[in-house]
Amino acid sequence: MLTKQRHQLILQRLSEQKIVKLKELVELTASSESTIRRDLTDLEAEGYLERVHGGATLVARYEEEPTFEEKRDQHVDEKVAIARKAATFIEDGMSVYLDAGTTTQAMVPFLDGKDVIVVTNSLPIANDLFDLDIKTFVIGGELKRSTQALVGYNARESMMNYRVDLAFLGINGVDLEAGYTTPDPEEALVKKTAIELAREAYILADDSKFGKRSFSRVAPLEAATLVTWSDSSSVSSIQSITKVVNAQ
Amino acid sequence: MLTKQRHQLILQRLSEQKIVKLKELVELTASSESTIRRDLTDLEAEGYLERVHGGATLVARYEEEPTFEEKRDQHVDEKVAIARKAATFIEDGMSVYLDAGTTTQAMVPFLDGKDVIVVTNSLPIANDLFDLDIKTFVIGGELKRSTQALVGYNARESMMNYRVDLAFLGINGVDLEAGYTTPDPEEALVKKTAIELAREAYILADDSKFGKRSFSRVAPLEAATLVTWSDSSSVSSIQSITKVVNAQ
DNA sequence: ATGTTTTTGAATGTTTATGATTGTTTTTTA
DNA sequence: TAAAAAACAATCATAAACATTCAAAAACAT
């Protein structure tokens, strides 16, 4: 019997029962214990099952997810509030740049029906805009795995072809001394270029980003207007350096 | 026994069982192990099966149920056959351009696991590539409503930044006199540029496109290799002008 | 008919899969 | 808690499957 056949048999049996004994599999496949042990080790490494003493169980696949989802949901109201506020700065006839990110993506629904041209480096945002029938330009570049954003040198080059009235960007760190910072240098390059090319730039960030510093510097605080949602006092110190809009 | 006969037998047996042992095939075809091994290697390279130790299995292609539009399209099998054949020209280490279109998009599954860099102007293709963890560059440009492709002058400019080994393009018309043609001038501009920049260019078209002429000329027939699926005699006249690969 | 290319099967050394054996760890039983 | 039983990981030799090479045979073109 072929290895792959055994693997299929094991997974099939497991999906029926959700727990299976090693001895059972030895009988089922007419193989030695050693072989079945190896199979279970391999299948576990591939994430198909979880070994237990005496056999294997179906992996509980959906346990880790909620942590990430919950975390995102906590700030989801703030995000929409910030996005809504930011969108109010956009007037008919304008061209705007929407940087990749969940907060900027949340702006898209507020563009519905407006007469705007959008430039973006985000595939998800481009898809959303496509559904709304908004004139859209996508800048070129390398597709970054984690964020589905187009980044790097080519993205900067491509972006130079566009001039926009307003640019809206997400950010990872907002700090009095370090300014706006983000972890990925290639993303930072794109953000920096966007701020340079726009007539006015807006950074969208909830107050969980305040005081944080990431590796790559995008711009000093005064280079952009900060759109946030905060009742903490930390806003006031930023307010002395650059213009701040509170969505609250 | 002819090679093609053996291949058909192997695929037939495989479609019946979905896994088959090498020894089984040796018996079935009365050929040597060496020959069967060669067959399996070839068929794997063409994307028909996956070799495993001791035999071969059907490709674990996640069976996407065809949408209504796809179902209505009676050329869907031809499309996959053409895409499969076209993908065999791609070798590890190459960079390729995938033009927007359903046929070129059908090539994406056959890139799984290959060591390639892909440049594309298609948002759907970029999304598919994203799922396969393939290094991807997207060219910039205006997002065209009907096809979700990036086109126009900016797309051409952005594409100039890349050199690819192979370019794969769909087309609307293949005509002896008019050459390759497509309705949208902005798309034609992008296609034309792709053919210029690629070391070799392949046009993917089923024989329903033969003899058709659209508004915008992309290139003369001899500028690219035609990959098609046809048993009609109309192929032979094209064959006298440019290289033709029949996926049949 | 002749030379060339393609296909084939055998021979080779190499890699991979397997089952038995060992001693260790975990679980069960007394 | 201690002893026995079961399950385990690690190692080894063997056998099966493998890629590669080569020479003969077949198909092909000239």
Coordinates of C-alpha atoms (C1' of nucleotides) in Angstrom, one line a residue:
Chain A
M1 CA 0.0 0.0 0.0
L2 CA 1.2 3.4 -1.0
T3 CA 2.1 6.0 1.7
K4 CA -0.4 8.4 0.3
Q5 CA -3.1 5.8 0.3
R6 CA -2.5 5.2 4.0
H7 CA -2.6 8.8 4.8
Q8 CA -5.9 9.2 3.0
L9 CA -7.3 6.2 4.9
I10 CA -6.2 7.6 8.2
L11 CA -7.7 11.0 7.6
Q12 CA -10.9 9.5 6.3
R13 CA -11.3 7.3 9.4
L14 CA -10.4 10.2 11.5
S15 CA -13.0 12.4 10.0
E16 CA -15.6 9.7 10.7
Q17 CA -14.7 9.2 14.3
K18 CA -12.6 12.2 15.3
I19 CA -10.4 10.0 17.4
V20 CA -8.6 6.8 16.3
K21 CA -6.4 4.2 17.9
L22 CA -3.0 3.3 16.5
K23 CA -3.8 -0.4 16.7
E24 CA -6.9 0.2 14.7
L25 CA -4.9 1.8 11.9
V26 CA -2.4 -1.0 12.0
E27 CA -5.2 -3.4 11.3
L28 CA -6.9 -1.2 8.8
T29 CA -3.8 -0.7 6.7
A30 CA -2.1 -4.0 7.4
S31 CA 1.1 -2.1 8.1
S32 CA 3.5 -2.2 11.0
E33 CA 3.3 0.0 14.1
S34 CA 6.4 1.8 13.0
T35 CA 4.9 2.8 9.7
I36 CA 1.7 4.1 11.3
R37 CA 3.7 6.1 13.8
R38 CA 5.6 7.7 11.1
D39 CA 2.4 8.5 9.2
L40 CA 0.9 10.1 12.3
T41 CA 4.1 12.1 12.8
D42 CA 4.0 13.4 9.2
L43 CA 0.3 14.2 9.2
E44 CA 0.7 16.0 12.5
A45 CA 3.5 18.1 11.0
E46 CA 1.3 19.0 8.2
G47 CA -1.4 20.1 10.6
Y48 CA -4.0 17.4 9.7
L49 CA -4.3 15.8 13.1
E50 CA -3.0 15.8 16.6
R51 CA -1.2 12.9 18.1
V52 CA -2.3 11.6 21.4
H53 CA -1.1 8.7 23.5
G54 CA -2.4 5.6 21.7
G55 CA -3.6 7.3 18.5
A56 CA -4.6 10.6 17.1
T57 CA -7.4 13.1 17.1
L58 CA -8.9 15.6 14.8
V59 CA -7.2 19.0 15.2
A60 CA -9.4 21.7 16.7
R61 CA -8.7 24.1 14.0
Y62 CA -10.7 27.1 15.1
E63 CA -9.3 27.9 18.5
E64 CA -6.7 30.5 17.9
E65 CA -8.7 32.6 15.5
P66 CA -11.0 34.5 18.0
T67 CA -8.0 36.1 19.6
F68 CA -7.1 38.0 16.5
E69 CA -10.7 38.6 15.5
E70 CA -11.7 39.9 18.9
K71 CA -8.7 42.1 19.0
R72 CA -9.7 43.6 15.7
D73 CA -13.3 43.9 16.8
Q74 CA -12.4 46.0 19.8
H75 CA -11.2 48.8 17.7
V76 CA -13.6 48.4 14.9
D77 CA -16.0 51.2 16.0
E78 CA -13.1 53.6 16.4
K79 CA -11.8 52.7 13.0
V80 CA -15.1 53.4 11.3
A81 CA -15.5 56.7 13.2
I82 CA -12.0 57.8 12.2
A83 CA -12.6 56.7 8.6
R84 CA -15.9 58.6 8.5
K85 CA -14.3 61.7 9.8
A86 CA -11.4 61.5 7.4
A87 CA -13.8 61.0 4.5
T88 CA -15.4 64.4 5.2
F89 CA -12.3 66.2 4.0
I90 CA -12.9 64.8 0.5
E91 CA -14.8 67.1 -1.8
D92 CA -16.2 66.4 -5.3
G93 CA -13.6 66.7 -8.1
M94 CA -10.7 65.8 -5.9
S95 CA -8.2 63.0 -6.4
V96 CA -7.1 61.1 -3.3
Y97 CA -4.6 58.4 -2.3
L98 CA -5.7 55.6 -0.1
D99 CA -2.9 53.8 1.5
A100 CA -3.2 50.1 2.3
G101 CA -4.7 49.3 5.8
T102 CA -7.9 48.4 7.5
T103 CA -8.6 51.9 8.6
T104 CA -8.2 53.5 5.2
Q105 CA -10.2 50.6 3.7
A106 CA -13.0 51.6 6.0
M107 CA -13.1 54.9 4.2
V108 CA -14.3 53.4 1.0
P109 CA -18.0 53.1 1.8
F110 CA -18.0 56.8 2.5
L111 CA -16.8 57.5 -1.0
D112 CA -19.9 56.0 -2.5
G113 CA -21.5 58.4 -4.9
K114 CA -18.8 61.0 -4.7
D115 CA -17.1 62.3 -7.8
V116 CA -13.5 61.4 -7.0
I117 CA -10.5 59.7 -8.5
V118 CA -8.7 57.3 -6.2
V119 CA -5.1 56.1 -6.3
T120 CA -4.2 53.2 -4.1
N121 CA -1.5 50.6 -3.4
S122 CA -3.9 48.1 -1.8
L123 CA -5.5 45.2 -3.6
P124 CA -8.4 44.9 -1.2
I125 CA -9.2 48.6 -1.5
A126 CA -9.0 48.4 -5.3
N127 CA -11.5 45.5 -5.1
D128 CA -13.9 47.5 -2.9
L129 CA -13.6 50.6 -5.1
F130 CA -14.3 48.4 -8.1
D131 CA -17.7 47.5 -6.7
L132 CA -18.6 51.1 -6.1
D133 CA -17.8 52.2 -9.7
I134 CA -15.2 54.7 -8.7
K135 CA -12.5 55.8 -11.1
T136 CA -9.5 54.0 -9.7
F137 CA -5.7 53.9 -10.3
V138 CA -3.5 51.2 -8.8
I139 CA 0.2 51.8 -8.4
G140 CA 2.6 49.1 -9.4
G141 CA 5.0 47.2 -7.2
E142 CA 5.7 44.0 -5.4
L143 CA 2.7 42.3 -3.8
K144 CA 3.5 42.1 -0.1
R145 CA 2.2 38.9 1.4
S146 CA 0.9 40.0 4.8
T147 CA -1.1 43.1 3.8
Q148 CA -1.8 42.6 0.1
A149 CA -0.2 46.0 -0.5
L150 CA 2.1 47.0 -3.4
V151 CA 5.3 48.2 -2.0
G152 CA 9.0 48.8 -2.7
Y153 CA 11.0 50.8 -5.1
N154 CA 8.8 50.0 -8.1
A155 CA 5.8 51.2 -6.1
R156 CA 7.5 54.5 -5.4
E157 CA 8.4 54.9 -9.1
S158 CA 4.9 54.1 -10.2
M159 CA 3.4 56.5 -7.7
M160 CA 5.5 59.4 -9.0
N161 CA 3.2 59.4 -12.0
Y162 CA 0.3 60.7 -9.9
R163 CA -0.5 63.9 -8.1
V164 CA -3.3 63.8 -5.6
D165 CA -5.1 66.4 -3.6
L166 CA -5.3 64.4 -0.4
A167 CA -3.5 61.3 0.9
F168 CA -4.8 59.1 3.7
L169 CA -2.5 56.7 5.4
G170 CA -2.5 54.3 8.3
I171 CA 0.4 54.0 10.6
N172 CA 1.9 51.9 13.4
G173 CA 3.6 54.4 15.6
V174 CA 2.9 58.0 16.5
D175 CA 5.6 59.4 18.7
L176 CA 6.6 63.0 19.7
E177 CA 10.3 62.4 18.9
A178 CA 10.2 59.6 16.4
G179 CA 7.3 61.0 14.4
Y180 CA 5.3 58.5 12.3
T181 CA 6.8 55.1 12.0
T182 CA 6.0 51.7 10.5
P183 CA 7.8 48.3 10.7
D184 CA 8.4 47.6 7.0
P185 CA 11.0 49.9 5.3
E186 CA 9.4 49.2 1.9
E187 CA 6.1 50.3 3.1
A188 CA 7.6 53.3 4.7
L189 CA 9.1 54.3 1.4
V190 CA 5.6 54.2 -0.2
K191 CA 4.0 56.2 2.6
K192 CA 6.7 58.8 2.6
T193 CA 6.3 59.3 -1.2
A194 CA 2.6 59.6 -0.8
I195 CA 2.9 62.3 1.8
E196 CA 5.4 64.2 -0.5
L197 CA 3.2 64.0 -3.6
A198 CA -0.1 65.0 -1.9
R199 CA -1.2 68.5 -1.4
E200 CA -2.3 67.5 2.1
A201 CA -1.7 64.3 4.0
Y202 CA -3.8 62.7 6.7
I203 CA -2.6 60.0 9.1
L204 CA -5.4 57.8 10.5
A205 CA -4.5 56.3 13.9
D206 CA -6.4 55.3 17.0
D207 CA -4.7 56.2 20.3
S208 CA -3.3 52.7 20.8
K209 CA -0.6 53.8 18.4
F210 CA 0.5 56.8 20.5
G211 CA 3.9 56.7 22.0
K212 CA 4.8 53.6 19.9
R213 CA 7.9 53.6 17.7
S214 CA 8.5 51.2 14.8
F215 CA 11.7 50.6 12.8
S216 CA 11.2 52.8 9.8
R217 CA 10.5 56.4 10.0
V218 CA 7.8 57.7 7.6
A219 CA 7.7 61.4 8.4
P220 CA 7.8 63.9 11.2
L221 CA 4.5 64.6 13.0
E222 CA 4.1 68.0 11.4
A223 CA 4.1 66.5 7.9
A224 CA 0.5 65.4 8.2
T225 CA -2.7 66.0 9.9
L226 CA -3.5 63.3 12.5
V227 CA -7.1 61.9 12.5
T228 CA -7.8 60.0 15.6
W229 CA -10.3 59.0 18.2
S230 CA -9.2 59.6 21.7
D231 CA -10.2 61.0 25.0
S232 CA -6.8 60.6 26.6
S233 CA -4.6 63.6 27.4
S234 CA -1.8 62.3 25.2
V235 CA -3.5 64.0 22.3
S236 CA -2.8 67.5 23.7
S237 CA 1.0 67.1 23.5
I238 CA 0.7 66.0 19.8
Q239 CA -1.6 68.9 19.2
S240 CA 1.1 71.4 20.0
I241 CA 3.2 70.0 17.1
T242 CA 0.7 69.3 14.4
K243 CA -2.9 69.6 13.5
V244 CA -5.1 67.0 15.1
V245 CA -8.7 66.0 14.3
N246 CA -10.6 64.1 16.9
A247 CA -13.4 61.9 15.5
Q248 CA -15.0 61.6 18.9
Chain B
M1 CA 2.2 0.6 -27.8
L2 CA 2.3 4.2 -28.7
T3 CA 3.3 6.8 -26.1
K4 CA 0.1 8.7 -26.4
Q5 CA -1.9 5.5 -26.0
R6 CA 0.0 4.7 -22.7
H7 CA -0.6 8.2 -21.5
Q8 CA -4.3 7.9 -22.2
L9 CA -4.5 4.6 -20.4
I10 CA -2.7 6.0 -17.4
L11 CA -4.9 9.0 -17.1
Q12 CA -8.0 6.8 -17.6
R13 CA -7.0 4.4 -14.9
L14 CA -6.1 7.4 -12.7
S15 CA -9.5 9.0 -13.2
E16 CA -11.1 5.8 -12.1
Q17 CA -9.1 5.2 -9.0
K18 CA -7.5 8.6 -8.2
I19 CA -4.3 6.7 -7.1
V20 CA -2.4 4.1 -9.0
K21 CA 0.7 2.1 -8.4
L22 CA 3.6 2.0 -10.8
K23 CA 3.6 -1.8 -10.9
E24 CA 0.0 -1.7 -11.9
L25 CA 0.7 0.4 -14.9
V26 CA 3.7 -1.8 -15.9
E27 CA 1.3 -4.7 -16.0
L28 CA -1.5 -2.8 -17.7
T29 CA 0.6 -1.4 -20.5
A30 CA 3.1 -4.3 -20.8
S31 CA 6.0 -1.8 -20.7
S32 CA 9.1 -1.6 -18.6
E33 CA 9.4 0.3 -15.4
S34 CA 11.6 2.9 -17.1
T35 CA 9.0 3.7 -19.6
I36 CA 6.2 4.2 -17.1
R37 CA 8.5 6.3 -15.0
R38 CA 9.1 8.5 -18.0
D39 CA 5.4 8.7 -18.7
L40 CA 4.7 9.7 -15.1
T41 CA 7.4 12.4 -15.2
D42 CA 6.0 13.8 -18.4
L43 CA 2.4 13.8 -17.3
E44 CA 3.4 15.4 -14.1
A45 CA 5.3 18.2 -15.9
E46 CA 2.1 18.8 -17.9
G47 CA 0.1 19.1 -14.7
Y48 CA -2.1 16.0 -15.2
L49 CA -1.0 14.1 -12.1
E50 CA 1.2 14.1 -9.1
R51 CA 3.9 11.5 -8.6
V52 CA 4.2 9.8 -5.3
H53 CA 6.6 7.2 -4.1
G54 CA 5.4 4.0 -5.8
G55 CA 3.0 5.5 -8.2
A56 CA 0.9 8.6 -8.9
T57 CA -2.2 10.4 -7.8
L58 CA -4.7 12.8 -9.3
V59 CA -3.8 16.4 -8.8
A60 CA -5.4 17.6 -5.6
R61 CA -6.9 20.5 -7.4
Y62 CA -9.5 22.0 -5.2
E63 CA -12.5 21.6 -7.3
E64 CA -14.0 25.1 -7.6
E65 CA -17.6 24.8 -8.7
P66 CA -18.0 26.7 -11.9
T67 CA -20.0 29.9 -11.6
F68 CA -23.0 30.5 -13.8
E69 CA -21.0 32.5 -16.3
E70 CA -18.4 29.7 -16.4
K71 CA -21.0 27.0 -16.9
R72 CA -22.5 29.0 -19.7
D73 CA -19.1 29.1 -21.3
Q74 CA -18.8 25.9 -23.3
H75 CA -15.1 26.6 -23.9
V76 CA -14.2 26.0 -20.3
D77 CA -12.5 22.6 -20.9
E78 CA -10.6 24.0 -23.8
K79 CA -9.5 26.9 -21.7
V80 CA -8.0 24.7 -19.0
A81 CA -6.3 22.5 -21.6
I82 CA -4.8 25.6 -23.3
A83 CA -3.7 27.0 -19.9
R84 CA -2.2 23.7 -18.9
K85 CA -0.2 23.4 -22.1
A86 CA 1.0 27.0 -21.9
A87 CA 2.2 26.5 -18.3
T88 CA 4.5 23.7 -19.4
F89 CA 6.7 26.3 -21.0
I90 CA 7.5 27.9 -17.7
E91 CA 10.6 26.6 -16.0
D92 CA 11.9 27.1 -12.5
G93 CA 13.7 30.4 -12.1
M94 CA 11.8 32.2 -14.8
S95 CA 9.9 35.4 -14.6
V96 CA 6.6 35.6 -16.5
Y97 CA 4.0 38.1 -17.4
L98 CA 0.3 37.0 -17.1
D99 CA -2.0 39.3 -19.0
A100 CA -5.6 39.8 -17.7
G101 CA -8.1 37.3 -19.0
T102 CA -9.9 34.1 -18.0
T103 CA -7.6 31.8 -20.0
T104 CA -4.4 33.3 -18.5
Q105 CA -6.0 33.1 -15.1
A106 CA -6.6 29.4 -15.6
M107 CA -2.8 29.1 -15.8
V108 CA -2.4 30.1 -12.2
P109 CA -3.2 26.7 -10.6
F110 CA -0.5 25.1 -12.7
L111 CA 2.1 27.5 -11.2
D112 CA 1.6 26.0 -7.8
G113 CA 4.9 25.0 -6.3
K114 CA 7.0 26.4 -9.1
D115 CA 9.9 28.8 -8.4
V116 CA 8.7 31.7 -10.6
I117 CA 8.2 35.5 -10.4
V118 CA 5.0 36.7 -11.9
V119 CA 4.2 40.1 -13.2
T120 CA 0.5 40.8 -14.0
N121 CA -1.9 43.6 -14.7
S122 CA -4.9 41.6 -13.5
L123 CA -6.4 42.1 -10.0
P124 CA -8.1 38.6 -10.0
I125 CA -4.8 36.9 -11.0
A126 CA -2.9 38.8 -8.4
N127 CA -5.4 37.6 -5.8
D128 CA -5.1 34.0 -7.0
L129 CA -1.3 34.2 -6.9
F130 CA -1.5 35.7 -3.4
D131 CA -3.1 32.5 -2.2
L132 CA -0.4 30.3 -3.8
D133 CA 2.4 32.2 -2.1
I134 CA 4.1 33.1 -5.4
K135 CA 6.3 36.2 -5.7
T136 CA 4.1 38.7 -7.5
F137 CA 4.5 42.1 -9.0
V138 CA 1.5 44.1 -10.1
I139 CA 1.9 46.9 -12.7
G140 CA 0.2 50.2 -12.1
G141 CA -2.5 51.8 -14.1
E142 CA -6.1 52.6 -14.4
L143 CA -8.5 50.0 -13.2
K144 CA -10.7 49.0 -16.1
R145 CA -14.3 48.3 -15.0
S146 CA -15.2 45.3 -17.2
T147 CA -12.1 43.1 -16.7
Q148 CA -10.5 44.3 -13.5
A149 CA -7.3 44.9 -15.5
L150 CA -4.9 47.7 -15.1
V151 CA -4.5 49.5 -18.5
G152 CA -3.6 52.6 -20.2
Y153 CA -0.5 54.8 -20.5
N154 CA 0.4 54.5 -16.9
A155 CA 0.3 50.7 -17.1
R156 CA 2.6 50.8 -20.0
E157 CA 5.0 53.1 -18.1
S158 CA 4.9 50.9 -15.1
M159 CA 5.5 47.7 -17.1
M160 CA 8.6 49.2 -18.6
N161 CA 10.3 48.6 -15.2
Y162 CA 10.1 44.8 -15.7
R163 CA 11.8 42.4 -18.0
V164 CA 10.2 38.9 -18.2
D165 CA 11.3 35.7 -19.8
L166 CA 7.8 34.7 -21.0
A167 CA 4.6 36.6 -21.6
F168 CA 1.2 35.0 -21.8
L169 CA -1.7 36.9 -23.3
G170 CA -5.3 36.3 -24.2
I171 CA -6.7 37.9 -27.3
N172 CA -10.0 38.6 -29.1
G173 CA -9.1 38.2 -32.7
V174 CA -6.6 36.0 -34.6
D175 CA -6.6 36.8 -38.3
L176 CA -4.1 36.1 -41.1
E177 CA -4.1 39.7 -42.3
A178 CA -5.1 41.7 -39.2
G179 CA -2.9 39.7 -36.8
Y180 CA -3.8 39.7 -33.1
T181 CA -6.5 42.3 -32.3
T182 CA -8.5 43.3 -29.3
P183 CA -11.4 45.8 -28.9
D184 CA -9.9 48.2 -26.3
P185 CA -7.0 50.4 -27.5
E186 CA -5.8 50.9 -23.9
E187 CA -5.6 47.1 -23.4
A188 CA -3.9 46.7 -26.8
L189 CA -1.2 49.2 -25.6
V190 CA -0.5 47.0 -22.6
K191 CA -0.5 43.8 -24.6
K192 CA 1.8 45.3 -27.2
T193 CA 4.2 46.4 -24.5
A194 CA 4.2 43.0 -22.9
I195 CA 5.1 41.3 -26.2
E196 CA 8.0 43.8 -26.7
L197 CA 9.5 43.3 -23.3
A198 CA 9.2 39.5 -23.1
R199 CA 12.0 37.3 -24.4
E200 CA 9.2 35.1 -25.8
A201 CA 5.5 35.8 -26.1
Y202 CA 2.6 33.3 -26.2
I203 CA -1.0 34.1 -27.2
L204 CA -3.7 31.9 -25.8
A205 CA -6.8 31.6 -27.9
D206 CA -9.3 28.9 -28.7
D207 CA -10.3 28.5 -32.3
S208 CA -13.5 30.6 -31.9
K209 CA -11.2 33.6 -32.2
F210 CA -9.8 32.5 -35.6
G211 CA -10.7 34.8 -38.4
K212 CA -12.0 37.5 -36.1
R213 CA -10.9 41.1 -36.2
S214 CA -11.2 43.7 -33.5
F215 CA -10.6 47.4 -33.5
S216 CA -7.1 47.6 -32.0
R217 CA -4.1 45.8 -33.4
V218 CA -1.8 44.3 -30.9
A219 CA 0.9 42.6 -33.0
P220 CA 1.4 40.6 -36.2
L221 CA 0.9 36.9 -36.0
E222 CA 4.6 36.2 -36.1
A223 CA 5.3 38.2 -33.0
A224 CA 4.1 35.5 -30.7
T225 CA 3.6 31.7 -30.4
L226 CA -0.1 30.8 -30.6
V227 CA -1.3 28.3 -28.0
T228 CA -4.6 26.9 -29.0
W229 CA -7.0 23.9 -29.0
S230 CA -8.3 23.1 -32.4
D231 CA -9.0 20.3 -34.7
S232 CA -10.1 22.5 -37.5
S233 CA -8.1 23.0 -40.7
S234 CA -7.9 26.8 -40.0
V235 CA -4.8 26.1 -37.9
S236 CA -2.7 25.1 -40.8
S237 CA -2.9 28.4 -42.5
I238 CA -1.7 30.1 -39.4
Q239 CA 1.0 27.6 -38.9
S240 CA 2.6 28.7 -42.1
I241 CA 3.1 32.2 -40.6
T242 CA 3.9 31.6 -36.9
K243 CA 4.6 28.8 -34.5
V244 CA 1.5 27.1 -33.2
V245 CA 1.1 24.8 -30.3
N246 CA -2.0 22.7 -30.2
A247 CA -3.0 21.6 -26.7
Q248 CA -5.2 18.8 -28.0
Chain C
dA1 C1' 19.3 3.2 -48.7
dT2 C1' 21.6 6.1 -45.3
dG3 C1' 22.2 8.9 -41.4
dT4 C1' 19.7 11.0 -37.6
dT5 C1' 16.6 11.4 -33.9
dT6 C1' 13.5 9.3 -30.7
dT7 C1' 12.0 5.6 -27.9
dT8 C1' 12.8 1.8 -25.1
dG9 C1' 14.6 -1.5 -21.6
dA10 C1' 18.4 -3.0 -18.9
dA11 C1' 22.1 -1.9 -15.6
dT12 C1' 24.0 1.2 -12.2
dG13 C1' 24.4 3.3 -7.8
dT14 C1' 21.4 6.2 -4.8
dT15 C1' 17.5 7.5 -2.1
dT16 C1' 13.4 6.3 0.4
dA17 C1' 10.2 3.4 2.9
dT18 C1' 9.6 -0.3 5.9
dG19 C1' 9.5 -3.5 9.9
dA20 C1' 12.0 -5.3 13.6
dT21 C1' 14.7 -4.3 17.7
dT22 C1' 16.3 -1.6 21.4
dG23 C1' 15.7 1.0 25.6
dT24 C1' 12.8 4.8 27.5
dT25 C1' 8.6 7.1 28.8
dT26 C1' 3.8 7.0 30.0
dT27 C1' -0.2 4.8 31.6
dT28 C1' -2.6 1.3 34.0
dT29 C1' -3.0 -1.9 37.7
dA30 C1' -2.2 -3.9 42.0
Chain D
dT1 C1' 3.4 4.0 45.8
dA2 C1' 5.5 0.2 43.2
dA3 C1' 5.3 -3.0 39.6
dA4 C1' 3.5 -4.3 35.2
dA5 C1' 1.8 -3.2 30.8
dA6 C1' 1.3 -0.4 27.0
dA7 C1' 2.9 3.1 24.0
dC8 C1' 6.7 5.5 22.6
dA9 C1' 11.2 7.4 20.1
dA10 C1' 15.4 6.1 18.1
dT11 C1' 18.2 3.2 15.5
dC12 C1' 19.3 -0.3 12.1
dA13 C1' 19.3 -3.5 8.2
dT14 C1' 16.6 -4.8 4.4
dA15 C1' 13.9 -4.2 0.5
dA16 C1' 11.5 -1.4 -2.6
dA17 C1' 11.5 2.5 -5.4
dC18 C1' 14.2 5.9 -7.5
dA19 C1' 17.2 8.8 -11.1
dT20 C1' 20.7 8.3 -14.3
dT21 C1' 23.2 6.4 -17.8
dC22 C1' 23.9 3.6 -21.8
dA23 C1' 23.3 0.8 -25.8
dA24 C1' 20.0 -1.3 -28.8
dA25 C1' 15.9 -0.9 -31.5
dA26 C1' 12.5 1.7 -33.7
dA27 C1' 10.9 5.6 -36.1
dC28 C1' 12.0 9.3 -38.8
dA29 C1' 13.9 12.4 -42.3
dT30 C1' 17.0 12.9 -46.3

